[in-house]
Coordinates of C-alpha atoms and ligand atoms in Angstrom, one line a residue:
X1 CA -28.4 -27.8 75.2
X2 CA -28.3 -31.5 74.7
X3 CA -25.6 -32.4 72.4
X4 CA -26.4 -35.9 71.8
X5 CA -29.0 -36.4 68.9
X6 CA -30.7 -39.6 67.4
X7 CA -29.1 -39.9 64.0
X8 CA -31.5 -39.5 61.3
X9 CA -32.6 -42.9 59.4
X10 CA -30.4 -41.7 56.0
X11 CA -27.2 -41.3 58.1
X12 CA -27.9 -44.8 60.2
X13 CA -28.3 -46.5 56.9
X14 CA -25.4 -45.3 55.7
X15 CA -23.4 -46.4 58.6
X16 CA -24.9 -49.9 58.5
X17 CA -24.2 -50.3 54.7
X18 CA -20.7 -50.2 55.5
X19 CA -21.2 -53.2 57.8
X20 CA -23.1 -55.3 55.4
X21 CA -22.2 -54.0 52.1
X22 CA -18.4 -54.4 51.3
X23 CA -18.8 -54.6 47.3
X24 CA -20.9 -55.7 44.8
X25 CA -20.7 -59.3 45.8
X26 CA -22.3 -58.4 48.9
X27 CA -25.5 -57.2 47.2
X28 CA -25.6 -60.0 45.3
X29 CA -25.6 -62.0 48.4
X30 CA -28.3 -60.1 50.2
X31 CA -30.3 -60.2 47.1
X32 CA -30.2 -63.9 46.4
X33 CA -30.8 -64.5 50.2
X34 CA -34.5 -62.3 49.7
X35 CA -35.0 -64.3 46.4
X36 CA -34.8 -67.7 48.3
X37 CA -36.6 -66.5 51.0
X38 CA -39.2 -65.5 48.9
X39 CA -39.6 -69.3 47.6
X40 CA -37.8 -68.6 44.3
X41 CA -37.5 -71.5 42.0
X42 CA -35.2 -69.5 39.7
X43 CA -33.0 -66.8 40.4
X44 CA -31.2 -64.8 37.6
X45 CA -28.2 -62.6 38.4
X46 CA -26.9 -60.0 35.9
X47 CA -23.9 -57.9 36.4
X48 CA -22.3 -54.9 34.6
X49 CA -18.8 -54.3 35.1
X50 CA -18.2 -56.6 37.9
X51 CA -21.2 -55.4 39.6
X52 CA -19.9 -51.9 40.2
X53 CA -22.4 -50.6 37.3
X54 CA -25.2 -53.0 37.8
X55 CA -26.3 -55.8 40.2
X56 CA -29.6 -57.2 39.0
X57 CA -31.2 -60.2 40.5
X58 CA -34.6 -61.6 39.5
X59 CA -36.7 -64.4 41.0
X60 CA -40.0 -66.0 40.6
X61 CA -40.9 -65.9 44.2
X62 CA -43.8 -64.7 46.3
X63 CA -43.3 -60.9 45.4
X64 CA -44.7 -58.3 47.6
X65 CA -47.8 -55.8 47.4
X66 CA -47.4 -52.2 47.0
X67 CA -47.3 -51.2 51.0
X68 CA -44.7 -54.1 51.7
X69 CA -42.6 -52.9 48.8
X70 CA -42.2 -49.7 50.3
X71 CA -42.0 -51.0 54.1
X72 CA -38.9 -53.1 52.6
X73 CA -36.6 -50.2 52.4
X74 CA -37.3 -49.2 56.1
X75 CA -34.6 -50.3 58.7
X76 CA -35.7 -53.2 60.6
X77 CA -38.2 -54.1 58.3
X78 CA -38.7 -57.7 57.9
X79 CA -41.5 -60.2 57.3
X80 CA -39.5 -62.9 58.9
X81 CA -38.7 -62.1 62.4
X82 CA -41.5 -60.9 65.0
X83 CA -40.4 -61.8 68.5
X84 CA -37.2 -62.2 70.4
X85 CA -37.9 -65.9 70.6
X86 CA -37.9 -66.1 66.7
X87 CA -34.4 -65.2 66.8
X88 CA -33.2 -68.2 68.4
X89 CA -34.5 -70.4 65.9
X90 CA -34.0 -68.6 62.5
X91 CA -35.1 -70.4 59.6
X92 CA -34.9 -67.7 56.8
X93 CA -31.8 -66.3 55.3
X94 CA -32.7 -63.1 56.2
X95 CA -33.9 -61.8 59.5
X96 CA -32.2 -58.4 60.5
X97 CA -34.2 -56.3 57.9
X98 CA -31.7 -54.2 56.9
X99 CA -29.9 -55.1 53.4
X100 CA -32.6 -53.5 51.3
X101 CA -32.2 -50.4 53.5
X102 CA -28.5 -50.5 53.5
X103 CA -28.2 -50.9 50.0
X104 CA -30.2 -48.3 49.0
X105 CA -28.5 -45.8 51.2
X106 CA -25.7 -46.2 49.1
X107 CA -26.7 -46.7 45.4
X108 CA -29.6 -46.2 43.1
X109 CA -32.1 -49.0 43.5
X110 CA -35.3 -50.1 41.3
X111 CA -37.4 -52.7 42.9
X112 CA -40.3 -54.0 40.5
X113 CA -42.3 -56.6 42.4
X114 CA -45.7 -58.2 42.0
X115 CA -47.2 -61.4 44.0
X116 CA -48.4 -64.1 41.6
X117 CA -51.9 -63.4 42.4
X118 CA -52.3 -59.8 41.8
X119 CA -53.3 -58.2 38.9
X120 CA -50.7 -55.2 38.9
X121 CA -47.1 -54.8 40.3
X122 CA -45.5 -52.4 42.0
X123 CA -42.1 -50.1 41.0
X124 CA -40.2 -48.7 43.8
X125 CA -37.4 -46.1 43.2
X126 CA -34.9 -45.4 46.0
X127 CA -31.9 -43.2 45.3
X128 CA -29.0 -42.5 48.0
X129 CA -31.6 -43.6 50.7
X130 CA -34.2 -41.4 49.7
X131 CA -37.5 -42.6 48.2
X132 CA -38.0 -41.2 44.8
X133 CA -41.1 -42.6 43.5
X134 CA -43.6 -45.4 44.2
X135 CA -45.8 -46.2 40.6
X136 CA -48.1 -49.4 39.9
X137 CA -46.1 -51.3 37.1
X138 CA -47.0 -53.9 34.8
X139 CA -44.5 -56.7 35.8
X140 CA -44.0 -60.3 35.8
X141 CA -45.0 -62.4 38.8
X142 CA -42.1 -62.4 41.5
X143 CA -39.1 -59.5 42.1
X144 CA -36.7 -57.8 39.9
X145 CA -34.2 -55.6 42.3
X146 CA -31.4 -53.6 40.4
X147 CA -28.9 -51.7 42.1
X148 CA -26.7 -49.3 40.0
X149 CA -23.9 -47.1 41.0
X150 CA -23.1 -48.8 44.2
X151 CA -21.1 -46.6 46.6
X152 CA -22.3 -43.2 44.5
X153 CA -22.4 -41.2 47.7
X154 CA -19.4 -42.8 49.6
X155 CA -16.2 -42.0 47.5
X156 CA -13.8 -43.6 50.0
X157 CA -15.4 -46.9 49.3
X158 CA -16.0 -46.5 45.6
X159 CA -12.4 -45.8 45.4
X160 CA -11.6 -49.3 47.1
X161 CA -13.7 -51.2 44.6
X162 CA -11.3 -53.6 42.7
X163 CA -11.1 -54.2 38.9
X164 CA -14.6 -55.4 37.3
X165 CA -12.8 -58.7 37.0
X166 CA -11.9 -58.9 40.2
X167 CA -15.3 -57.8 41.5
X168 CA -16.9 -60.6 39.2
X169 CA -14.9 -63.0 40.4
X170 CA -16.0 -62.5 44.3
X171 CA -19.5 -62.2 42.9
X172 CA -19.3 -65.6 40.8
X173 CA -18.0 -67.0 43.7
X174 CA -21.0 -66.0 45.9
X175 CA -23.4 -67.2 43.1
X176 CA -21.6 -70.6 42.9
X177 CA -21.8 -71.1 46.6
X178 CA -25.7 -70.7 46.5
X179 CA -25.9 -72.9 43.6
X180 CA -24.1 -75.7 45.3
X181 CA -26.3 -75.0 48.5
X182 CA -29.5 -75.1 46.5
X183 CA -29.2 -77.8 43.6
X184 CA -33.2 -77.8 43.3
X185 CA -33.4 -74.1 42.1
X186 CA -32.2 -72.8 39.0
X187 CA -29.2 -70.2 38.7
X188 CA -28.5 -68.2 35.8
X189 CA -25.6 -65.6 35.7
X190 CA -25.1 -63.0 33.3
X191 CA -21.8 -60.6 32.8
X192 CA -22.1 -57.8 30.5
X193 CA -24.8 -59.1 28.6
X194 CA -23.0 -62.4 28.2
X195 CA -23.9 -65.6 29.5
X196 CA -21.5 -66.7 32.5
X197 CA -23.9 -70.1 33.4
X198 CA -26.9 -71.5 33.5
X199 CA -27.4 -74.1 36.1
X200 CA -30.7 -75.8 35.7
X201 CA -32.4 -77.2 38.9
X202 CA -31.4 -80.5 39.4
X203 CA -32.7 -83.4 41.9
X204 CA -29.5 -84.2 43.4
X205 CA -26.8 -82.1 45.1
X206 CA -24.0 -84.3 43.2
X207 CA -25.5 -83.1 40.0
X208 CA -24.9 -79.8 40.9
X209 CA -21.3 -80.4 41.8
X210 CA -21.0 -82.0 38.3
X211 CA -22.6 -78.6 36.6
X212 CA -20.2 -76.4 38.6
X213 CA -16.9 -78.5 38.5
X214 CA -17.3 -80.7 35.7
X215 CA -18.1 -84.3 35.6
X216 CA -14.4 -85.4 35.9
X217 CA -14.1 -83.8 39.2
X218 CA -17.3 -84.9 40.2
X219 CA -16.8 -88.4 39.6
X220 CA -13.3 -88.3 41.6
X221 CA -15.1 -87.0 45.0
X222 CA -15.5 -88.9 47.8
X223 CA -18.8 -88.9 49.4
X224 CA -19.6 -87.8 53.1
X225 CA -22.5 -89.0 55.1
X226 CA -22.7 -89.1 58.8
X227 CA -26.1 -88.7 60.5
X228 CA -26.1 -88.6 64.3
X229 CA -29.1 -87.8 66.4
X230 CA -27.3 -84.3 67.3
X231 CA -26.4 -83.3 63.7
X232 CA -25.1 -84.4 60.4
X233 CA -22.6 -84.1 57.6
X234 CA -23.4 -84.9 54.2
X235 CA -21.5 -84.1 50.6
X236 CA -18.2 -84.6 49.0
X237 CA -14.8 -84.2 49.4
X238 CA -11.9 -84.4 47.0
X239 CA -9.2 -87.4 47.6
X240 CA -6.4 -86.1 49.4
X241 CA -3.9 -87.2 46.8
X242 CA -5.8 -85.2 44.1
X243 CA -4.6 -82.0 42.6
X244 CA -4.8 -78.8 44.0
X245 CA -7.5 -76.5 44.7
X246 CA -8.1 -73.1 45.6
X247 CA -9.5 -71.8 48.9
X248 CA -12.8 -71.0 47.6
X249 CA -13.1 -74.8 46.5
X250 CA -14.4 -75.1 50.1
X251 CA -18.0 -74.5 50.2
X252 CA -19.8 -75.2 53.6
X253 CA -23.4 -74.9 54.3
X254 CA -25.0 -74.7 57.7
X255 CA -28.6 -75.4 57.5
X256 CA -28.8 -74.3 54.0
X257 CA -27.0 -71.3 54.9
X258 CA -24.2 -70.3 52.9
X259 CA -21.2 -69.4 55.5
X260 CA -17.5 -68.5 55.3
X261 CA -16.4 -69.4 58.9
X262 CA -13.0 -69.7 59.8
X263 CA -13.8 -72.6 62.4
X264 CA -15.7 -74.7 60.0
X265 CA -13.4 -74.4 57.0
X266 CA -10.3 -75.0 59.5
X267 CA -12.1 -77.9 61.2
X268 CA -12.6 -79.7 57.7
X269 CA -8.9 -79.0 56.4
X270 CA -7.6 -80.1 59.4
X271 CA -9.3 -83.6 59.1
X272 CA -8.7 -83.9 55.8
X273 CA -4.9 -83.1 55.7
X274 CA -4.3 -85.8 58.5
X275 CA -5.2 -88.3 55.4
X276 CA -1.7 -87.1 53.6
X277 CA -2.8 -84.6 51.5
X278 CA -0.2 -82.5 50.3
X279 CA -2.3 -79.7 48.9
X280 CA -3.6 -76.8 51.0
X281 CA -7.1 -77.0 50.3
X282 CA -9.7 -79.5 49.5
X283 CA -12.6 -79.3 47.1
X284 CA -15.4 -79.7 49.7
X285 CA -19.1 -79.3 49.4
X286 CA -20.4 -79.8 53.1
X287 CA -24.0 -79.7 54.2
X288 CA -23.9 -79.6 57.9
X289 CA -27.0 -79.6 60.1
X290 CA -27.1 -78.5 63.6
X291 CA -29.8 -77.7 66.0
X292 CA -30.7 -73.9 65.6
X293 CA -31.1 -73.4 69.1
X294 CA -27.3 -74.7 70.0
X295 CA -25.7 -72.0 67.6
X296 CA -26.0 -68.3 66.8
X297 CA -25.9 -67.0 63.2
X298 CA -26.5 -63.6 64.2
X299 CA -22.8 -62.7 64.8
X300 CA -22.2 -60.5 62.2
X301 CA -24.2 -58.4 59.9
X302 CA -23.2 -60.3 56.9
X303 CA -24.5 -63.6 58.7
X304 CA -21.3 -65.2 57.0
X305 CA -20.1 -66.5 60.7
X306 CA -21.9 -68.9 63.0
X307 CA -21.1 -69.4 66.6
X308 CA -21.8 -72.6 68.2
X309 CA -22.6 -73.2 71.8
X310 CA -20.3 -76.4 71.8
X311 CA -17.6 -76.1 69.1
X312 CA -16.1 -79.4 70.1
X313 CA -19.1 -81.4 69.2
X314 CA -19.1 -79.8 66.0
X315 CA -15.5 -80.6 65.5
X316 CA -16.1 -84.2 66.4
X317 CA -19.0 -84.7 63.9
X318 CA -17.0 -83.4 61.0
X319 CA -13.9 -85.2 61.9
X320 CA -15.8 -88.4 62.2
X321 CA -17.4 -87.9 59.1
X322 CA -14.0 -87.4 57.3
X323 CA -12.6 -90.2 59.0
X324 CA -15.4 -92.6 57.9
X325 CA -14.9 -91.4 54.2
X326 CA -11.2 -91.2 54.2
X327 CA -10.3 -94.4 56.4
X328 CA -10.1 -96.4 53.4
X329 CA -7.5 -94.2 52.0
X330 CA -5.1 -94.1 54.4
X331 CA -1.8 -93.4 52.2
X332 CA 0.8 -95.5 52.0
X333 CA 3.8 -93.6 52.9
X334 CA 4.8 -90.4 50.9
X335 CA 2.5 -91.1 47.9
X336 CA -0.6 -92.9 47.4
X337 CA -2.1 -94.1 44.0
X338 CA -4.1 -91.5 42.2
X339 CA -7.6 -92.1 43.2
X340 CA -9.6 -93.6 40.3
X341 CA -6.6 -92.5 38.1
X342 CA -6.9 -95.6 35.9
X343 CA -10.8 -94.4 35.4
X344 CA -9.9 -90.9 35.0
X345 CA -7.0 -91.6 32.1
X346 CA -8.6 -94.0 30.2
X347 CA -8.5 -92.5 27.0
X348 CA -6.6 -94.5 24.3
X349 CA -2.7 -94.2 25.3
X350 CA -2.0 -92.0 21.9
X351 CA -4.4 -89.7 20.4
X352 CA -2.0 -87.2 19.3
X353 CA 0.4 -86.6 16.6
X354 CA 2.7 -89.2 18.3
X355 CA 0.4 -92.1 17.0
X356 CA 2.4 -95.0 18.2
X357 CA 4.6 -93.6 20.8
X358 CA 2.9 -92.4 23.9
X359 CA 5.3 -90.5 25.4
X360 CA 7.3 -87.8 23.2
X361 CA 10.8 -89.5 23.0
X362 CA 13.9 -87.2 23.3
X363 CA 15.7 -86.4 20.3
X364 CA 18.8 -85.6 21.5
X365 CA 21.5 -88.4 21.6
X366 CA 22.0 -89.8 25.0
X367 CA 24.9 -88.5 26.8
X368 CA 26.5 -89.7 30.0
X369 CA 25.2 -88.5 33.3
X370 CA 26.2 -88.7 36.7
X371 CA 24.6 -89.4 39.9
X372 CA 25.6 -87.7 43.4
X373 CA 26.9 -91.0 44.7
X374 CA 27.8 -92.3 41.3
X375 CA 31.1 -94.5 41.0
X376 CA 32.3 -95.2 37.6
X377 CA 29.7 -94.3 34.9
X378 CA 30.2 -96.1 31.7
X379 CA 30.8 -94.1 28.3
X380 CA 27.6 -93.9 26.0
X381 CA 27.2 -96.5 23.4
X382 CA 27.9 -94.8 20.1
X383 CA 24.5 -94.5 17.9
X384 CA 22.3 -96.2 20.5
X385 CA 20.3 -93.2 20.9
X386 CA 18.7 -93.8 17.4
X387 CA 17.4 -97.3 18.8
X388 CA 13.5 -97.4 18.8
X389 CA 13.3 -98.4 22.3
X390 CA 16.5 -98.6 24.2
X391 CA 15.9 -100.9 26.9
X392 CA 19.6 -101.3 27.2
X393 CA 21.9 -98.3 26.7
X394 CA 25.5 -97.1 27.8
X395 CA 26.0 -100.1 29.9
X396 CA 22.6 -99.9 31.6
X397 CA 19.7 -102.1 31.1
X398 CA 16.0 -101.3 32.0
X399 CA 14.8 -104.3 33.8
X400 CA 11.3 -103.1 34.4
X401 CA 9.0 -101.3 36.6
X402 CA 8.7 -101.8 40.4
X403 CA 5.4 -101.3 42.5
X404 CA 4.0 -98.9 39.6
X405 CA 6.5 -96.3 40.8
X406 CA 10.1 -96.8 39.8
X407 CA 11.9 -97.8 37.0
X408 CA 14.8 -100.5 37.8
X409 CA 18.1 -100.0 36.1
X410 CA 21.2 -102.3 36.4
X411 CA 24.4 -101.2 35.9
X412 CA 27.4 -103.6 36.1
X413 CA 28.1 -102.4 39.7
X414 CA 24.8 -101.1 41.0
X415 CA 21.2 -101.2 40.8
X416 CA 19.4 -97.8 40.0
X417 CA 15.4 -96.7 41.0
X418 CA 14.1 -94.2 39.1
X419 CA 11.0 -92.1 40.4
X420 CA 8.9 -92.6 37.0
X421 CA 6.9 -89.2 37.8
X422 CA 10.2 -87.1 38.7
X423 CA 11.9 -88.1 35.7
X424 CA 9.0 -87.3 33.3
X425 CA 8.2 -83.9 35.3
X426 CA 12.1 -83.1 34.9
X427 CA 12.4 -83.7 31.5
X428 CA 8.9 -81.6 30.4
X429 CA 10.4 -78.7 32.5
X430 CA 13.8 -79.0 30.9
X431 CA 12.2 -79.1 27.5
X432 CA 9.8 -75.9 28.0
X433 CA 12.7 -74.0 29.8
X434 CA 14.3 -73.8 26.6
X435 CA 11.8 -71.7 25.2
X436 CA 11.5 -68.6 27.1
X437 CA 8.7 -67.2 25.6
X438 CA 6.4 -69.5 24.3
X439 CA 6.2 -73.1 24.6
X440 CA 6.6 -75.5 21.5
X441 CA 3.2 -76.7 20.8
X442 CA 2.0 -80.0 19.2
X443 CA -1.4 -80.2 17.7
X444 CA -3.8 -83.3 18.4
X445 CA -5.1 -85.1 15.5
X446 CA -8.1 -86.0 17.4
X447 CA -9.3 -82.8 19.6
X448 CA -10.0 -84.0 23.1
X449 CA -13.2 -82.7 24.9
X450 CA -13.0 -81.9 28.4
X451 CA -15.6 -81.1 30.9
X452 CA -14.4 -78.4 33.0
X453 CA -17.5 -76.6 34.3
X454 CA -19.3 -73.5 33.5
X455 CA -16.9 -71.0 35.3
X456 CA -13.7 -73.0 34.3
X457 CA -14.8 -72.8 30.5
X458 CA -15.3 -69.2 30.7
X459 CA -12.2 -68.4 32.6
X460 CA -10.1 -70.6 30.2
X461 CA -11.7 -69.3 27.0
X462 CA -11.0 -65.7 28.3
X463 CA -7.6 -66.5 29.1
X464 CA -6.8 -68.1 25.7
X465 CA -3.7 -65.6 25.1
X466 CA -2.0 -66.7 28.1
X467 CA -2.9 -70.4 27.2
X468 CA -1.4 -70.1 23.8
X469 CA 2.0 -68.9 25.2
X470 CA 1.9 -72.0 27.2
X471 CA 1.2 -74.1 24.2
X472 CA -2.3 -74.7 24.7
X473 CA -5.1 -74.1 22.2
X474 CA -8.6 -74.7 23.6
X475 CA -11.9 -74.1 22.0
X476 CA -15.3 -73.5 23.7
X477 CA -17.3 -76.7 23.2
X478 CA -20.9 -76.5 24.4
X479 CA -21.9 -75.4 28.1
X480 CA -19.2 -76.3 30.6
X481 CA -16.7 -77.9 28.2
X482 CA -13.6 -77.2 26.0
X483 CA -11.9 -79.0 23.3
X484 CA -8.5 -79.4 23.4
X485 CA -6.8 -78.9 19.9
X486 CA -3.1 -78.5 20.8
X487 CA -1.0 -79.0 23.9
X488 CA 2.5 -78.2 24.9
X489 CA 5.0 -80.4 23.5
X490 CA 5.3 -83.6 25.3
X491 CA 2.2 -83.8 27.2
X492 CA 0.8 -87.2 26.6
X493 CA -2.7 -87.4 25.4
X494 CA -4.0 -89.2 28.3
X495 CA -3.0 -87.1 30.8
X496 CA -4.5 -84.2 29.0
X497 CA -8.0 -84.2 30.5
X498 CA -6.2 -83.9 34.1
X499 CA -3.9 -81.1 33.1
X500 CA -6.7 -78.9 31.6
X501 CA -9.0 -79.2 34.9
X502 CA -5.9 -77.9 36.6
X503 CA -5.2 -75.4 34.0
X504 CA -7.1 -72.6 36.1
X505 CA -5.3 -73.2 39.1
X506 CA -2.0 -73.6 37.3
X507 CA -2.7 -70.2 35.6
X508 CA -3.6 -68.4 38.8
X509 CA -0.7 -69.7 40.9
X510 CA 1.9 -67.4 39.1
X511 CA 2.0 -64.5 36.7
X512 CA 3.7 -65.5 33.3
X513 CA 5.0 -61.8 32.9
X514 CA 7.7 -62.2 35.3
X515 CA 10.7 -64.5 34.8
X516 CA 10.2 -66.1 38.1
X517 CA 6.4 -66.6 37.4
X518 CA 6.7 -68.0 34.3
X519 CA 9.4 -70.5 35.5
X520 CA 6.8 -71.3 38.3
X521 CA 4.1 -72.1 35.8
X522 CA 6.4 -74.4 33.8
X523 CA 7.4 -76.3 36.9
X524 CA 3.5 -76.5 38.0
X525 CA 2.5 -77.7 34.7
X526 CA 5.1 -80.4 34.2
X527 CA 4.3 -81.4 37.5
X528 CA 0.6 -81.9 36.4
X529 CA 1.5 -83.2 33.1
X530 CA 4.0 -86.2 34.0
X531 CA 2.7 -89.6 34.3
X532 CA 2.0 -90.2 38.3
X533 CA 3.0 -92.4 40.8
X534 CA 1.0 -95.4 40.9
X535 CA 0.5 -95.6 37.0
X536 CA 1.2 -98.9 35.2
X537 CA 3.6 -98.0 32.2
X538 CA 3.5 -100.0 29.1
X539 CA 6.9 -101.2 28.1
X540 CA 7.1 -98.0 25.5
X541 CA 6.3 -95.6 28.1
X542 CA 9.0 -97.5 30.3
X543 CA 11.8 -97.0 27.5
X544 CA 10.8 -93.6 26.5
X545 CA 11.1 -92.3 30.4
X546 CA 14.7 -94.4 30.6
X547 CA 15.8 -92.7 27.6
X548 CA 14.2 -89.2 28.8
X549 CA 16.2 -89.6 32.1
X550 CA 19.4 -90.1 29.9
X551 CA 19.4 -86.6 28.4
X552 CA 18.4 -84.8 31.4
X553 CA 20.5 -82.1 32.2
X554 CA 19.9 -82.4 36.0
X555 CA 19.4 -86.1 36.6
X556 CA 19.3 -86.3 40.2
X557 CA 16.5 -83.8 41.5
X558 CA 13.0 -82.7 40.1
X559 CA 12.3 -79.1 39.4
X560 CA 11.4 -78.5 42.9
X561 CA 14.4 -80.2 44.3
X562 CA 13.4 -83.7 45.4
X563 CA 15.6 -86.9 44.8
X564 CA 14.7 -88.5 41.5
X565 CA 17.2 -91.5 41.2
X566 CA 18.4 -93.8 43.8
X567 CA 21.7 -95.8 43.3
X568 CA 22.3 -99.2 45.2
X569 CA 25.7 -100.0 44.7
X570 CA 26.6 -103.8 44.5
X571 CA 29.0 -103.4 47.4
X572 CA 26.1 -102.2 49.7
X573 CA 24.1 -105.1 48.4
X574 CA 27.1 -107.6 49.3
X575 CA 27.5 -105.9 52.8
X576 CA 23.6 -106.5 53.3
X577 CA 24.0 -109.9 52.8
X578 CA 26.7 -110.4 55.0
X579 CA 29.6 -111.3 52.5
X580 CA 32.8 -109.5 52.4
X581 CA 34.0 -108.1 49.0
X582 CA 37.6 -108.6 48.1
X583 CA 38.9 -107.6 44.5
X584 CA 37.3 -110.1 42.3
X585 CA 35.5 -112.6 44.6
X586 CA 32.8 -112.7 46.8
X587 CA 32.7 -115.0 49.8
Ligands
LIG601 P1 -34.5 -59.2 55.8 O1 -34.3 -60.2 54.5 O2 -33.4 -59.6 56.7 O3 -35.8 -59.5 56.2 P2 -34.3 -57.2 53.9 O4 -33.8 -55.8 53.9 O5 -33.5 -58.1 53.0 O6 -34.4 -57.8 55.3 O7 -35.5 -57.4 53.1 C1 -36.9 -56.8 53.8 C2 -38.2 -57.4 53.5 O8 -38.5 -57.4 52.2 C3 -38.0 -59.1 53.8 O9 -38.3 -59.4 55.0 C4 -39.1 -59.4 52.6 O10 -40.2 -59.4 53.4 C5 -39.0 -58.4 51.7 N1 -38.3 -58.7 50.7 C6 -37.0 -58.3 50.1 N2 -36.7 -58.8 49.0 C7 -37.9 -59.6 48.5 C8 -38.1 -60.3 47.4 N3 -37.0 -60.9 46.5 N4 -39.2 -61.0 47.3 C9 -40.2 -60.7 48.2 N5 -40.1 -60.2 49.4 C10 -39.0 -59.5 49.7
LIG602 MG1 -32.8 -59.9 53.3

């Protein structure tokens, strides 16, 4: 009579799989959890078609005997939790005992495993939740799990899987997160038979940051180090005035657990943005420790969220850590000199074809320009555009650079302040805008090597065609680095490393295939390539910028619409001095 039945395991597992396994990246995550829980020193991940065809994780951990290897696929089979009390102080990454059962319910899984001291290993094959075979196998110590045909029996899910490149990006993010959280383990990632990255085990977390993000970025990061009796925050954050990072550049680990918790991410972002950040996301690698009994990691089947008993105290800890690290960097209004800029752009001023002139000079003859508040603008002096360094031009005289931010220009009846960054940015943009299909490019006499990290190196070499349209020619150069052979016309050699480090986020910010997208790309790239506020400019560069400004089509605002030039009329200055102005004389 009863209409209620207990669901068979096959059904239960498939339902659970819906929660735990959303995409190939979830499989990667669960299998890495297991490898690390098994004490692996080395984790190898192989994907095919973004993981849609195959996710394989190999570890050199403790392995399982034949009995456990079969049990591992049973729901709620775990070696990690025995009692309810255990749940309140979980030390391992896994504890729910449902990952393998869930994965096996919706895929074709082969597990091969052998404890180091056993002579023989075991091979277990499970298809769609049904045990197909258990056989002895001569395998290396440790465990290999191969997951094929994910969601083979869940067409609705399979349909929602994204293109292999997108699934790969998700999986890559997972592996990188683990790599950053466990610098003392080796991580090796392959995709479609090609090596994506190899991060050998290192002693210091900062060395892993260097492997993942490249030396230049790692060097610019600010250390976080706050320890209280209650908890601690240790790690690195990018300077608030540094270039933009993507949301996935925020890595937060709680007691060694890789999480993606909204509250924590938001807390870090807010604390960081108070220091005048103009970018939405920092690059952040933060290890948070907090008493396990004062929080709950068993909030969601994917274990990516945490619930704190006293979130206010966690927030306070995080903000204090950020305050201590960033206090010294309280920004001067509006802008701050790029941290470490002088170090990072320490390349010789001219490495490119522009051997002596660091900034490419405009080739068009100078012409009159008007400012919104401009009074009389004298006509341009004939032939003056040919002068090598026209510090004086068309009734204007370049006096110098002020506060490493502004060019100071005298006119007969006014003083002009030009924003050095915006002038250069606008000039590059206007030059590039004239070439709607592909930017003019400039070969470098000496190629410039840039360490960008393994993942970005792979990304950049994989996007060679788009980059070429934008005027870049990059070649792979050893692990995690590229050499720059050619740059978009006008990019100064000493800006090249910084721009290359931003190329991925530039490329990802807009699509070059639409007119608006192309325009956005040019704007962003011009902004990154331009000289920065806070940079001391050589007399040559000042002159070149002054000249550039005079040939701009729109000399008042930058591509983003910000004011580029300020004119202070002499009459205003007299007024400020309390003098009255009458015709020829001042009294
Ligand atoms: P959980 O990790 O939550 O315990 P899983 O379904 O992920 O649940 O794994 C079940 C059990 O299988 C684990 O508790 C562990 O004992 C064993 N196991 C899984 N993967 C491995 C591995 N790579 N090496 C050794 N043991 C493993
Ligand atoms: Mg597990």
